[in-house]
Amino acid sequence: GSTGSGALTIRNGGAYRVGSGALTLGDQAGSSGLVTVNGGGSSLTATGWYSYVGRSGEGTLIIDGGASLENDTTWIGWAAGSEGHVTVSGPGSTWTGIQTQATTFPAIYVGNAGTGTLTVENGGSILNMSAVHVGREAGGNGTVTVTGANSYLRSGEFYIGGGNSSLTGTGALLISNGGEVDSFTSFVGRRGTGSASVSGAGSSWDINGTLFVGEANSGSLDISDGGVVNATTVILGRSSGGSGTALVQGAESQLTITGDLFVGAQSEGS
């Protein structure tokens, strides 16, 4: 969908490869694009640097039934007014980041300046991403959902709600019903507004590094109904203007910190 509407389905073990150009679904405002990759052995590979799901229009990408996607950096809801949706669903369904550039690594941007959603469900998985950014620029709104037993997302750094400098978007991470996320240093409400929820038995977020909640804006962490969060260090409310809260409630719900806990380091925390 460059200026109109378009759809592509890859199934029954089919394979589709995009070369050095960008994979784009929903290119211009008013356009829409849908790509579905379905079934074991079915695959989509993009070897260009960027892929767009909702560049200025609306894009939807579905990986299910044991299919696979391999690509470098992906923008889901790139421009203001755009809308992008990606779903990875079912056992064996995988999205794997591949490095195509010498000095950069694969990453996912969900709701850059538009609206973006990323859902990993029913045993799907996302692997080998250097970073995930959720709700990045001002006006950007992103949601990442990881739900269901064996559903898994592995990333380097995780930014939920804004980023460096003037990046003040709104982001949310929802982990439920046995979903699992592994990441390194993570931010919930960096320069924007962020929230993270981990709920249900078997649901977990393991952070190999520091978790900042409300670094320079508003951030909240809610752990409930047997959810578990593990981190090396947790800082609630770090810099001027930051406000961070953490709530742990319900039987077997846990926040485990192997290092230090700072509540209101230079701002408000609870």
Coordinates of C-alpha atoms in Angstrom, one line a residue:
G1 CA 0.0 0.0 0.0
S2 CA 2.0 3.0 -1.3
T3 CA -0.9 5.4 -2.1
G4 CA -3.8 2.8 -2.0
S5 CA -4.4 -0.5 -0.3
G6 CA -2.4 -3.7 -0.7
A7 CA -2.1 -7.2 0.8
L8 CA 0.5 -10.0 0.7
T9 CA 0.0 -13.5 2.1
I10 CA 2.9 -15.9 2.4
R11 CA 1.8 -19.5 3.5
N12 CA 2.3 -23.2 3.0
G13 CA 6.1 -23.0 3.4
G14 CA 6.5 -20.0 1.0
A15 CA 9.4 -17.6 1.3
Y16 CA 9.6 -14.0 0.3
R17 CA 12.8 -11.9 0.4
V18 CA 13.1 -8.1 0.2
G19 CA 16.5 -6.9 -1.0
S20 CA 18.3 -3.7 -0.1
G21 CA 15.3 -1.4 -0.2
A22 CA 12.9 -0.8 2.6
L23 CA 10.0 -3.1 3.4
T24 CA 7.1 -0.7 3.8
L25 CA 3.4 -1.3 4.7
G26 CA 1.2 1.8 4.5
D27 CA 3.6 4.2 2.9
Q28 CA 1.8 7.5 2.4
A29 CA -1.0 9.0 4.4
G30 CA -4.3 7.4 3.5
S31 CA -2.7 4.2 2.3
S32 CA -2.9 0.7 4.0
G33 CA -0.8 -2.4 3.8
L34 CA -1.3 -5.9 5.2
V35 CA 1.3 -8.7 5.2
T36 CA 0.5 -12.1 6.7
V37 CA 3.1 -14.9 7.0
N38 CA 1.4 -18.1 8.1
G39 CA 2.4 -21.7 8.8
G40 CA 5.6 -23.6 9.6
G41 CA 8.3 -23.0 7.0
S42 CA 6.8 -19.8 5.7
S43 CA 9.2 -16.9 6.0
L44 CA 9.7 -13.2 5.2
T45 CA 13.2 -11.8 5.1
A46 CA 14.2 -8.1 4.6
T47 CA 17.8 -7.3 4.2
G48 CA 17.5 -3.5 4.0
W49 CA 18.3 -1.3 7.0
Y50 CA 14.7 -0.2 7.8
S51 CA 11.3 -1.7 7.7
Y52 CA 8.1 0.4 8.2
V53 CA 4.7 -0.9 9.4
G54 CA 2.7 2.2 9.1
R55 CA 5.1 4.8 7.7
S56 CA 2.7 7.6 7.1
G57 CA -0.4 5.4 6.5
E58 CA -1.7 2.2 8.2
G59 CA 0.3 -1.0 8.2
T60 CA -0.4 -4.5 9.7
L61 CA 2.0 -7.4 9.9
I62 CA 1.0 -10.8 11.2
I63 CA 3.4 -13.7 11.8
D64 CA 1.6 -16.8 13.0
G65 CA 1.3 -20.6 12.8
G66 CA 5.0 -21.2 13.1
A67 CA 6.1 -18.7 10.5
S68 CA 9.2 -16.5 10.7
L69 CA 10.4 -13.0 10.1
E70 CA 14.0 -11.8 9.9
N71 CA 15.0 -8.2 9.4
D72 CA 16.9 -5.2 10.8
T73 CA 15.3 -2.2 12.4
T74 CA 11.5 -1.8 12.3
W75 CA 9.4 1.4 12.8
I76 CA 5.8 0.6 13.8
G77 CA 3.8 3.8 13.4
W78 CA 6.6 6.0 12.2
A79 CA 5.2 9.4 11.2
A80 CA 2.6 11.6 13.0
G81 CA -0.9 10.3 12.1
S82 CA 0.4 6.9 11.0
E83 CA -0.8 3.6 12.6
G84 CA 1.1 0.3 12.7
H85 CA 0.3 -3.1 14.2
V86 CA 2.5 -6.2 14.4
T87 CA 1.5 -9.6 15.9
V88 CA 3.6 -12.6 16.5
S89 CA 1.4 -15.5 17.4
G90 CA 1.6 -19.2 18.1
P91 CA 4.3 -21.8 19.0
G92 CA 7.3 -21.6 16.7
S93 CA 6.3 -18.2 15.3
T94 CA 9.5 -16.0 15.5
W95 CA 10.7 -12.6 14.7
T96 CA 14.5 -12.4 14.7
G97 CA 16.6 -9.3 14.4
I98 CA 19.5 -9.4 11.9
Q99 CA 22.3 -6.9 11.5
T100 CA 22.6 -5.5 8.0
Q101 CA 24.7 -2.4 8.8
A102 CA 28.3 -2.4 10.0
T103 CA 27.8 0.1 12.9
T104 CA 24.2 -0.3 14.0
F105 CA 22.1 -3.2 15.4
P106 CA 18.5 -4.3 14.9
A107 CA 15.9 -2.4 17.0
I108 CA 12.1 -2.0 17.2
Y109 CA 10.3 1.4 17.5
V110 CA 6.6 1.0 18.5
G111 CA 4.7 4.3 18.2
N112 CA 7.6 6.5 17.0
A113 CA 5.5 9.6 16.2
G114 CA 2.3 7.8 15.4
T115 CA 0.4 5.0 17.0
G116 CA 1.9 1.5 17.2
T117 CA 1.1 -1.8 18.8
L118 CA 3.3 -5.0 19.1
T119 CA 1.7 -8.2 20.4
V120 CA 3.5 -11.4 21.2
E121 CA 1.0 -14.1 22.1
N122 CA 0.2 -17.8 22.4
G123 CA 3.9 -18.9 22.4
G124 CA 5.3 -16.5 19.8
S125 CA 8.8 -15.0 20.3
I126 CA 10.9 -12.0 19.4
L127 CA 14.7 -12.4 19.6
N128 CA 18.0 -10.7 19.0
M129 CA 16.9 -7.0 19.2
S130 CA 19.4 -4.5 20.5
A131 CA 16.7 -2.2 21.8
V132 CA 12.9 -1.7 21.9
H133 CA 11.5 1.9 22.0
V134 CA 7.8 2.2 23.0
G135 CA 6.2 5.7 22.5
R136 CA 9.2 7.7 21.4
E137 CA 8.6 11.2 20.0
A138 CA 6.1 13.8 21.2
G139 CA 2.7 12.5 20.1
G140 CA 3.9 9.0 19.7
N141 CA 1.9 6.3 21.5
G142 CA 3.1 2.7 21.7
T143 CA 2.0 -0.5 23.4
V144 CA 3.8 -3.8 23.7
T145 CA 1.9 -6.8 24.9
V146 CA 3.4 -10.2 25.7
T147 CA 0.8 -12.6 26.8
G148 CA 0.4 -16.4 27.2
A149 CA 2.6 -19.2 28.2
N150 CA 5.9 -19.4 26.3
S151 CA 5.4 -16.0 24.7
Y152 CA 8.8 -14.3 24.9
L153 CA 10.5 -11.1 24.0
R154 CA 14.3 -10.6 24.4
S155 CA 15.9 -7.2 23.9
G156 CA 18.8 -5.1 24.9
E157 CA 17.8 -1.8 26.3
F158 CA 14.0 -1.1 26.7
Y159 CA 12.6 2.4 26.6
I160 CA 8.9 2.8 27.5
G161 CA 7.7 6.4 27.2
G162 CA 10.2 8.8 25.5
G163 CA 13.9 8.6 25.2
N164 CA 16.9 11.0 25.1
S165 CA 16.6 14.8 24.8
S166 CA 13.1 16.0 23.7
L167 CA 11.6 12.6 23.0
T168 CA 8.5 12.7 25.1
G169 CA 6.1 10.0 23.8
T170 CA 3.8 7.7 25.8
G171 CA 4.4 4.0 26.1
A172 CA 3.1 0.9 27.9
L173 CA 4.4 -2.6 28.4
L174 CA 1.9 -5.3 29.4
I175 CA 3.1 -8.8 30.4
S176 CA 0.4 -11.3 31.3
N177 CA -0.8 -14.9 31.6
G178 CA 2.7 -16.4 31.6
G179 CA 4.4 -14.0 29.1
E180 CA 8.2 -13.4 29.6
V181 CA 10.5 -10.5 28.7
D182 CA 14.2 -10.3 29.1
S183 CA 16.1 -7.1 28.7
F184 CA 19.1 -5.1 29.9
T185 CA 18.9 -1.5 31.3
S186 CA 15.3 -0.4 31.0
F187 CA 13.3 2.9 31.4
V188 CA 9.6 3.3 32.3
G189 CA 9.0 7.0 31.7
R190 CA 12.3 8.4 30.6
R191 CA 11.5 11.8 29.0
G192 CA 7.9 10.8 28.3
T193 CA 5.2 9.0 30.2
G194 CA 5.5 5.2 30.7
S195 CA 3.8 2.3 32.4
A196 CA 4.6 -1.3 32.9
S197 CA 2.4 -4.1 34.1
V198 CA 3.4 -7.7 35.0
S199 CA 0.4 -9.8 36.0
G200 CA -0.4 -13.5 36.4
A201 CA 1.4 -16.6 37.5
G202 CA 4.4 -17.3 35.3
S203 CA 4.6 -13.7 33.9
S204 CA 8.0 -12.2 34.3
W205 CA 10.3 -9.4 33.4
D206 CA 14.0 -10.1 34.0
I207 CA 16.3 -7.0 33.7
N208 CA 20.0 -7.6 33.6
G209 CA 20.9 -4.1 34.8
T210 CA 19.1 -1.0 36.2
L211 CA 15.3 -0.4 36.0
F212 CA 14.5 3.3 36.0
V213 CA 10.9 4.1 36.8
G214 CA 10.1 7.8 36.2
E215 CA 13.6 8.9 35.2
A216 CA 12.7 12.4 34.1
N217 CA 8.9 12.2 33.7
S218 CA 6.1 10.0 35.1
G219 CA 6.6 6.2 35.3
S220 CA 4.7 3.4 37.0
L221 CA 5.3 -0.3 37.6
D222 CA 2.5 -2.6 38.6
I223 CA 3.2 -6.2 39.6
S224 CA 0.1 -8.3 40.5
D225 CA -1.5 -11.7 40.8
G226 CA 1.8 -13.7 40.9
G227 CA 3.8 -11.6 38.4
V228 CA 7.6 -11.3 38.9
V229 CA 10.1 -8.6 38.1
N230 CA 13.8 -9.2 38.7
A231 CA 16.4 -6.4 38.4
T232 CA 20.0 -5.6 39.5
T233 CA 19.1 -2.0 40.6
V234 CA 15.8 -0.1 40.7
I235 CA 15.5 3.7 40.8
L236 CA 12.1 5.2 41.4
G237 CA 12.2 8.9 40.4
R238 CA 15.7 9.7 39.3
S239 CA 16.1 13.2 37.8
S240 CA 14.4 16.6 38.2
G241 CA 10.8 16.3 37.1
G242 CA 10.8 12.5 37.4
S243 CA 8.1 10.7 39.4
G244 CA 8.2 6.9 39.8
T245 CA 5.9 4.5 41.5
A246 CA 6.0 0.7 42.0
L247 CA 3.1 -1.3 43.3
V248 CA 3.5 -5.0 44.2
Q249 CA 0.2 -6.7 45.2
G250 CA -1.3 -10.2 45.3
A251 CA -0.1 -13.6 46.4
E252 CA 3.3 -14.7 44.9
S253 CA 3.8 -11.3 43.3
Q254 CA 7.5 -10.3 43.6
L255 CA 10.0 -7.5 42.9
T256 CA 13.4 -8.9 43.4
I257 CA 16.5 -6.6 43.5
T258 CA 19.9 -8.1 43.8
G259 CA 21.6 -4.7 44.2
D260 CA 20.3 -1.3 45.3
L261 CA 16.9 0.3 45.5
F262 CA 16.7 4.1 45.3
V263 CA 13.3 5.8 46.1
G264 CA 13.3 9.5 45.0
A265 CA 17.0 9.7 44.0
Q266 CA 16.6 13.4 42.9
S267 CA 12.9 13.6 42.5
E268 CA 9.7 11.7 43.6
G269 CA 9.4 8.0 44.2
S270 CA 7.1 5.7 46.0

